[in-house]
XYZ file of C-alpha atoms in Angstrom:
515
model
C -157.397 72.545 192.571
C -155.845 69.039 191.211
C -157.096 66.362 193.326
C -153.727 64.105 192.382
C -150.878 65.522 190.329
C -149.115 62.320 189.854
C -148.797 61.956 185.723
C -147.852 58.276 184.809
C -147.903 58.727 181.154
C -149.601 55.732 180.381
C -146.903 53.879 182.326
C -147.548 50.822 184.458
C -146.661 51.634 188.222
C -145.607 49.392 190.416
C -146.896 48.269 193.642
C -145.782 47.823 197.122
C -147.396 47.011 200.094
C -146.613 48.352 203.630
C -148.036 48.983 207.431
C -147.251 52.652 207.576
C -145.593 54.928 205.480
C -143.938 57.893 206.940
C -142.896 61.081 204.801
C -140.318 62.938 206.206
C -137.094 61.931 207.616
C -136.632 64.921 210.271
C -137.117 64.487 213.915
C -140.848 64.325 213.774
C -140.821 61.598 211.201
C -137.752 59.180 212.761
C -139.056 59.635 216.009
C -142.507 58.296 214.908
C -140.320 55.492 213.227
C -138.714 54.618 216.210
C -141.940 54.121 218.258
C -143.973 52.056 215.979
C -144.834 48.999 216.864
C -141.492 46.613 215.846
C -143.839 44.273 214.179
C -145.532 46.555 211.747
C -143.563 47.240 208.278
C -142.776 50.791 207.756
C -141.560 53.084 204.830
C -139.899 56.149 205.866
C -139.659 58.538 202.583
C -137.572 61.466 201.970
C -137.197 63.258 198.862
C -133.417 64.086 199.206
C -130.981 62.284 201.629
C -131.652 60.988 205.091
C -129.736 63.343 206.651
C -131.411 66.482 204.580
C -134.284 68.284 206.930
C -134.589 71.396 209.267
C -134.078 69.045 212.233
C -130.772 68.678 211.448
C -130.010 72.272 211.144
C -131.555 72.943 214.360
C -128.429 74.899 216.386
C -130.045 76.081 219.465
C -131.166 73.015 221.131
C -133.930 71.605 223.126
C -136.264 73.133 225.973
C -137.123 70.937 228.707
C -138.010 71.642 232.241
C -134.793 69.817 233.748
C -133.328 72.387 236.189
C -134.208 72.094 239.848
C -135.522 75.836 240.182
C -137.665 75.333 236.827
C -140.762 73.641 236.442
C -143.675 72.556 233.997
C -146.317 75.815 235.404
C -143.457 78.413 234.390
C -142.636 76.224 230.536
C -146.377 76.559 230.044
C -146.617 80.096 231.270
C -143.816 81.216 228.930
C -145.071 79.458 226.080
C -148.507 80.569 226.423
C -147.169 84.208 226.913
C -145.080 83.684 223.175
C -148.268 82.194 221.579
C -150.345 85.938 222.222
C -153.019 84.051 223.872
C -153.881 81.809 220.839
C -152.283 78.327 221.857
C -154.104 75.113 222.801
C -153.723 75.279 226.556
C -153.833 71.099 226.234
C -151.333 70.898 223.760
C -148.770 72.995 225.758
C -149.250 70.831 228.597
C -148.856 67.823 226.730
C -145.237 69.093 225.260
C -144.107 70.542 228.388
C -145.191 67.695 230.744
C -144.117 64.678 228.618
C -140.705 66.335 227.092
C -138.532 65.435 229.582
C -139.479 61.856 229.206
C -138.279 62.165 225.506
C -135.140 63.747 226.358
C -134.276 60.925 228.774
C -134.874 58.622 225.828
C -132.946 60.248 223.011
C -130.139 59.767 226.025
C -130.617 56.219 226.398
C -130.642 55.888 222.926
C -126.898 57.535 222.820
C -127.679 61.077 222.219
C -124.791 63.543 223.765
C -126.083 66.327 225.175
C -123.651 69.322 226.293
C -122.971 68.461 230.306
C -121.436 71.138 232.993
C -118.415 70.351 234.811
C -120.380 68.032 237.384
C -121.736 65.808 234.713
C -125.109 67.551 234.737
C -127.267 68.340 231.892
C -125.994 72.121 230.688
C -128.799 74.963 229.969
C -129.044 78.058 228.266
C -131.695 80.869 228.125
C -133.420 81.865 224.655
C -135.640 84.728 223.896
C -139.191 84.356 225.433
C -137.744 81.975 228.376
C -137.974 83.118 231.864
C -135.640 80.303 232.902
C -132.217 78.510 231.600
C -134.045 75.179 230.275
C -132.539 75.122 226.729
C -130.301 71.839 226.469
C -127.529 71.616 223.452
C -125.488 69.449 221.937
C -121.796 70.107 220.686
C -122.361 73.398 221.473
C -124.489 74.603 218.511
C -125.344 71.256 216.964
C -128.395 70.022 218.968
C -130.634 69.037 215.567
C -127.674 67.211 214.291
C -126.997 65.062 217.158
C -130.277 64.252 217.800
C -131.094 63.101 213.966
C -128.037 61.089 213.856
C -129.031 59.443 216.812
C -132.345 58.460 215.876
C -131.059 57.472 211.874
C -128.419 55.394 213.598
C -131.212 53.634 215.683
C -134.262 53.248 213.219
C -132.092 51.961 210.687
C -131.087 48.964 212.745
C -134.519 48.324 213.243
C -136.469 45.346 211.853
C -139.418 46.035 209.346
C -137.656 49.589 208.295
C -137.192 50.390 204.763
C -135.630 53.893 204.071
C -136.266 55.058 200.799
C -134.363 58.303 199.731
C -134.650 60.510 196.882
C -138.381 59.703 196.581
C -140.898 62.280 196.145
C -144.667 61.528 197.675
C -147.075 63.508 195.176
C -150.256 62.569 196.427
C -151.819 60.333 199.382
C -154.713 58.289 197.800
C -158.028 58.291 199.637
C -161.906 56.539 199.094
C -164.597 57.103 201.431
C -163.259 55.078 204.146
C -159.917 57.017 204.618
C -156.335 56.618 203.272
C -155.474 53.730 200.885
C -152.132 54.605 199.915
C -149.996 57.020 198.320
C -147.870 57.643 195.001
C -144.163 57.984 195.262
C -142.049 59.023 192.404
C -138.385 57.342 192.332
C -135.911 57.088 190.058
C -137.858 58.371 187.197
C -140.683 55.800 187.811
C -143.939 55.676 189.730
C -144.534 53.381 192.748
C -147.783 52.892 194.375
C -147.375 52.266 198.060
C -150.838 50.536 199.516
C -151.060 51.163 203.222
C -154.211 52.531 205.423
C -151.864 54.451 207.522
C -149.700 57.659 206.447
C -147.921 59.920 208.604
C -147.008 63.730 207.249
C -143.993 64.860 208.692
C -142.221 66.867 205.923
C -141.198 70.202 207.833
C -142.017 73.471 206.684
C -142.935 75.405 203.964
C -139.916 78.179 203.975
C -138.776 77.962 200.197
C -142.343 80.063 199.441
C -139.919 82.523 200.675
C -136.741 84.533 199.211
C -135.099 84.842 202.341
C -135.536 81.540 204.980
C -133.316 79.302 206.976
C -135.727 76.051 205.760
C -133.489 74.071 203.494
C -134.135 73.500 199.774
C -136.480 70.717 199.968
C -138.575 72.698 202.442
C -141.287 73.603 199.494
C -144.440 72.826 201.534
C -145.420 69.502 200.199
C -147.077 67.936 203.049
C -149.326 71.158 203.332
C -150.203 70.518 199.710
C -150.995 66.852 199.683
C -152.990 67.000 202.702
C -155.023 69.649 201.887
C -155.315 67.497 198.275
C -156.292 64.542 200.616
C -159.363 66.688 201.859
C -157.293 67.536 205.264
C -158.082 71.058 207.147
C -155.279 73.403 207.550
C -155.066 75.655 210.358
C -153.331 79.068 211.153
C -151.711 79.028 207.870
C -151.111 82.717 208.604
C -148.860 82.492 211.510
C -144.977 82.466 209.659
C -142.506 83.121 212.124
C -139.352 85.124 211.236
C -136.425 84.458 212.502
C -134.843 87.954 213.995
C -131.023 86.746 213.066
C -130.030 85.395 209.847
C -126.309 85.720 208.509
C -126.717 88.775 205.970
C -124.965 87.475 202.519
C -126.102 88.504 199.131
C -125.494 84.570 198.228
C -128.478 83.277 200.124
C -131.140 84.650 198.255
C -133.712 82.805 197.090
C -131.642 79.381 198.553
C -131.169 79.194 201.917
C -130.067 81.613 204.642
C -127.570 80.498 207.415
C -129.315 80.887 211.024
C -127.407 82.947 213.772
C -128.831 80.641 216.607
C -131.020 82.926 219.492
C -128.623 81.335 221.759
C -125.653 83.950 220.827
C -128.195 86.819 222.541
C -128.810 84.411 225.024
C -125.075 84.023 225.842
C -124.982 87.949 225.913
C -125.010 89.123 222.126
C -126.561 92.687 221.851
C -128.296 94.503 218.701
C -126.921 97.505 217.299
C -128.213 99.713 214.352
C -125.715 101.174 211.941
C -125.212 104.249 214.377
C -123.910 101.198 217.037
C -127.089 102.346 219.155
C -128.681 99.099 221.059
C -132.085 99.491 220.085
C -133.727 96.473 221.994
C -133.209 98.166 225.340
C -136.039 99.867 226.261
C -138.046 98.292 223.800
C -139.095 95.147 225.179
C -138.296 94.475 229.194
C -136.451 91.090 227.941
C -134.612 93.494 225.539
C -132.776 91.390 223.066
C -134.531 88.052 224.813
C -137.888 89.374 223.907
C -140.365 86.960 221.689
C -139.099 86.315 218.066
C -141.909 88.350 216.490
C -141.152 91.188 218.372
C -137.507 91.161 217.939
C -137.789 90.470 214.230
C -140.190 93.798 213.719
C -137.919 95.953 215.960
C -134.861 94.999 213.082
C -137.221 95.615 210.242
C -137.980 98.971 211.846
C -134.158 99.911 212.136
C -133.479 98.759 208.930
C -136.368 100.732 207.318
C -134.555 103.670 208.903
C -130.733 102.835 208.073
C -128.817 102.680 204.880
C -127.506 99.397 205.725
C -129.891 96.359 204.342
C -128.889 94.700 208.136
C -128.262 95.221 211.788
C -125.474 93.941 213.609
C -125.226 91.356 216.297
C -122.500 92.099 219.108
C -121.094 89.326 221.279
C -117.394 90.537 221.503
C -117.500 90.752 225.057
C -117.172 86.934 224.886
C -113.546 85.557 224.327
C -112.607 83.289 221.339
C -112.357 80.510 223.102
C -115.620 80.539 224.871
C -117.345 81.277 221.397
C -115.328 78.502 219.507
C -116.510 75.923 222.050
C -120.160 77.118 222.431
C -120.658 77.943 219.314
C -118.421 76.101 216.927
C -120.671 75.860 213.267
C -121.746 79.656 213.698
C -118.127 80.672 214.353
C -116.232 78.813 211.632
C -119.637 79.710 209.091
C -118.840 83.272 210.116
C -115.263 82.942 209.637
C -115.394 81.768 206.167
C -117.245 84.927 205.345
C -114.503 87.182 206.742
C -116.175 87.522 210.276
C -114.818 86.916 213.348
C -117.287 87.072 216.096
C -114.909 87.280 218.959
C -113.778 90.759 217.445
C -116.542 91.559 214.648
C -120.081 92.021 215.212
C -122.099 89.675 212.822
C -124.546 91.080 210.114
C -128.094 89.850 210.442
C -131.411 90.423 209.198
C -134.968 89.190 210.051
C -135.869 85.796 207.422
C -138.553 83.513 207.483
C -137.909 80.403 209.807
C -140.653 78.419 211.012
C -144.529 77.453 210.328
C -146.912 77.702 213.859
C -149.935 76.613 211.604
C -150.481 73.746 209.189
C -152.271 70.167 208.901
C -154.809 70.227 211.541
C -154.679 67.502 214.011
C -156.059 66.245 217.509
C -153.327 65.590 220.264
C -152.789 62.150 218.892
C -151.948 63.270 215.649
C -155.523 62.552 214.103
C -156.381 64.334 211.156
C -159.980 64.739 209.874
C -159.032 62.071 207.337
C -159.053 58.093 208.829
C -155.484 56.985 208.820
C -153.990 60.285 207.769
C -151.924 61.447 210.646
C -149.299 64.490 211.007
C -146.545 65.723 213.174
C -143.918 67.870 213.831
C -143.987 71.498 211.976
C -146.350 70.398 209.379
C -149.022 69.923 212.139
C -150.884 72.274 213.676
C -152.176 71.100 217.399
C -152.488 74.992 218.449
C -149.183 74.346 220.677
C -147.568 77.106 219.476
C -150.341 79.728 218.895
C -149.220 83.022 217.238
C -145.740 82.629 217.669
C -143.362 79.639 218.727
C -141.476 80.178 221.615
C -137.724 79.294 221.064
C -136.594 75.548 221.019
C -139.862 74.359 221.268
C -140.367 73.205 217.871
C -138.238 69.978 218.559
C -139.822 69.036 221.412
C -142.710 69.416 219.601
C -141.842 66.841 217.116
C -140.496 64.571 219.623
C -143.637 64.186 221.888
C -146.192 64.022 218.807
C -143.739 61.858 216.470
C -144.607 59.780 219.452
C -148.084 60.016 219.732
C -148.512 59.510 216.378
C -146.621 56.163 216.441
C -148.991 55.353 219.563
C -152.199 56.176 218.059
C -151.229 53.734 214.985
C -150.432 50.896 217.722
C -153.235 50.886 219.592
C -155.732 51.130 216.350
C -153.562 49.616 213.316
C -155.850 48.473 210.383
C -154.848 45.146 208.548
C -154.768 46.612 204.454
C -157.349 44.960 202.295
C -158.503 45.488 198.937
C -156.671 46.613 195.784
C -156.199 50.182 195.269
C -156.447 52.010 191.742
C -153.328 53.865 190.325
C -154.578 57.639 190.382
C -153.507 59.810 187.365
C -153.819 63.336 186.365
C -155.866 62.664 183.468
C -157.392 65.832 182.600
C -153.983 67.440 182.197
C -152.442 68.738 179.106
C -149.460 70.228 178.142
C -146.294 71.330 180.304
C -145.414 74.175 182.314
C -142.675 76.486 180.898
C -140.430 78.623 182.849
C -140.680 76.386 185.974
C -137.229 78.161 187.506
C -138.489 81.480 187.084
C -141.904 80.883 188.414
C -140.390 80.038 191.352
C -138.179 82.695 191.620
C -141.438 85.051 190.939
C -143.620 83.326 193.635
C -140.885 83.864 196.556
C -140.727 87.395 195.642
C -144.698 87.662 195.859
C -144.434 86.469 199.226
C -141.837 88.397 200.634
C -143.065 91.657 199.115
C -146.993 90.827 200.041
C -146.690 88.761 202.644
C -143.667 89.363 205.134
C -143.238 90.412 208.288
C -145.781 93.480 208.224
C -148.339 92.893 206.014
C -151.613 94.878 204.844
C -155.201 94.324 203.159
C -153.740 95.898 199.964
C -150.457 93.864 199.446
C -152.290 90.673 200.308
C -155.222 91.230 198.348
C -152.325 91.792 195.360
C -150.348 88.735 196.232
C -153.788 86.415 196.243
C -154.297 87.718 192.750
C -150.895 87.278 191.735
C -150.568 83.505 192.997
C -153.921 83.034 191.455
C -152.590 83.974 188.284
C -149.721 81.775 188.394
C -152.015 78.868 189.574
C -154.424 79.212 186.711
C -151.425 78.720 184.259
C -150.441 75.678 185.768
C -153.316 74.253 187.115
C -154.025 72.145 183.613
C -150.647 71.406 182.743
C -149.191 68.006 183.216
C -146.587 68.334 185.800
C -143.967 65.803 184.569
C -141.034 66.247 186.716
C -140.310 66.561 190.862
C -139.384 70.589 190.344
C -143.021 71.470 188.467
C -144.504 69.415 191.380
C -142.718 71.012 193.710
C -143.857 74.552 192.048
C -147.616 73.240 192.199
C -147.274 72.324 195.674
C -145.466 75.921 196.668
C -148.000 78.236 194.677
C -151.138 75.949 196.589
C -149.606 76.691 199.857
C -148.839 80.160 199.050
C -152.333 80.943 198.092
C -153.267 79.379 201.416
C -150.745 81.325 203.921
C -152.209 84.623 201.796
C -156.011 83.945 202.428
C -155.299 83.195 205.964
C -153.394 86.569 206.276
C -156.023 88.370 204.727
C -158.612 87.047 206.385
C -157.478 87.868 209.947
C -157.408 91.271 210.137
C -155.931 92.047 213.556
C -152.532 91.923 214.418
C -151.196 88.904 216.760
C -148.261 87.501 217.384
C -146.199 86.723 214.098
C -149.105 87.959 212.233
C -148.737 91.678 212.148
C -151.339 93.859 210.192
C -149.837 97.802 209.527
C -153.319 98.816 208.417
C -154.853 97.621 211.861
C -151.843 98.672 214.133
C -149.698 101.379 212.675
C -145.721 101.003 212.818
C-alpha cells in the first residue's frame, strides 16, 4: 500500500497554515467546525460543493428522546438490540443521553423541525424503534434542513475557511503525530500545515453498484486514515437499506432512498403475487431492523421474476403523502408512480457503514492529532447493524466531542513540514472508469447482502489483482486517486467479512446459516 498518493510531478506546492483541518462538509464535520473555539483558525475541505453530502440526503429524521412516554433506557435498549449485541454500551449511552441537547442546540440555531398542532416536536417511528422518537423536518427533508442550518451558521463565523472542490489525498504524519495534509485544488497541490485533523468524509457506498450514497462517497476518509497508520474496525458491517426506488438509471450511480418512515406511517411490503411477506417473518413486520427486512426482500426477489418488491402506502391519502413525504412523492411522480395510487417498486441497496476509523468516545484515533466522527468513524455505537436515524444523532454528538477534544488539548503548530510525494511511481492508470465499474461489480457479486467464504475469497483475489495493477502507477488526477481509495477500502471490507465466520447483524454468512 502506498504511504502517500499525492503526485506533484516536481511542481512546487503552496504552503498554508491552519489550526484545525476538517475533511468533510456533512453534518458531523460542520457541527465540529461550529463547536471549535472561535479563536482557532479552521479550514473545512469538501471535494465537491458544500451542500454535497450524505447528510443532506437524510430523509427519515433524527432519533432522540423527546416524548413523555419515552426514556433513555428504551432508546438504549432498542439500539443495543438492533446492533445484535455488538454495540459499545458506553458509546450508545453517550448518543442517547447527549442527543436531546444537540437537538435543542440546532433549534436555537434556526433548524425548523416539524411540529404538531400544539407546537410540540412531531415524532414518528421507524424500524427497530419501540417508541415514536424520530424527529423530522420538511416532511422528508430532515438532513437538508440540519445541514443548511449549520452551513449558514458556520459561514458566518470568524476564522472559518471553506475550500470547495478540494480533494484531500493524504494526512501527513511523523513519529509525533499529525503534521498536515495535502489538498488538490484547481489543478494544483497545496500543503496545509496543522497538528489537528478531523476526518468526517462520510461513507463508502460508491464501491457498490447500487447505493443511496452520493457519487462523492468513495471511501476517501477510510483510505487516507489507513495510510496514515490509523486502525480500522468492523469493516464487514455494511448496512443495506431495504427500500430504494428501483430504476435502471440508478445502476453504478446513486439510488433514491424511500425512507423507512414510509413504512413507519403504515407502508407494507408485497411480493409480485401481492402477498404481504413480512407478516409472520418478524414480530415488528415491516418495522423489523434493516438487516432483517433487507434479507427478506432479497429472499422474495430470488423466488420471483421481478427484480424488486412493492412498497404499498395507498392506504394514505394524497394530501397526507404530499405533506409528509414531499420529496419522495415528487420523485416517484417523476418516474410515473403516484404513491397515493400505485405501489412503489423497491429493493435493498448499500446504505451505511457501521465500521470505520477506530476512535474512542472523544473522536481520537491511535494517531496523535487525528480524529474522526460521523459515518467515517467507528466508536462501536452501531454494533453490527445501525438503528434507524441514529446516524444523524451520532454526527452531532461525536462532532461536538471531536471539537471539545481539540479545544481542551490544542497544540500550536511548530517547525517545517516536508511536502510528501509518491516518488516511486511510474506510468499512469489506464481505463480508470472501467476499473471503477468493475470494482462495483466485484463488491455486489462477492460481498453483498448474503455472503460465503468462496465468494469472499474470489472477491479478495480480484481486488488484489486490481490494486497490483495500479499500485506502482502515478495517480495524476482525482478520479485515479478515488479509484485507489475505493479499491483499498473494498479490500478491507472483503478481508473483514472473510475473517468473521459467523452471521451477525448486517453481516450474513450463508455458508454458516443457510437461507
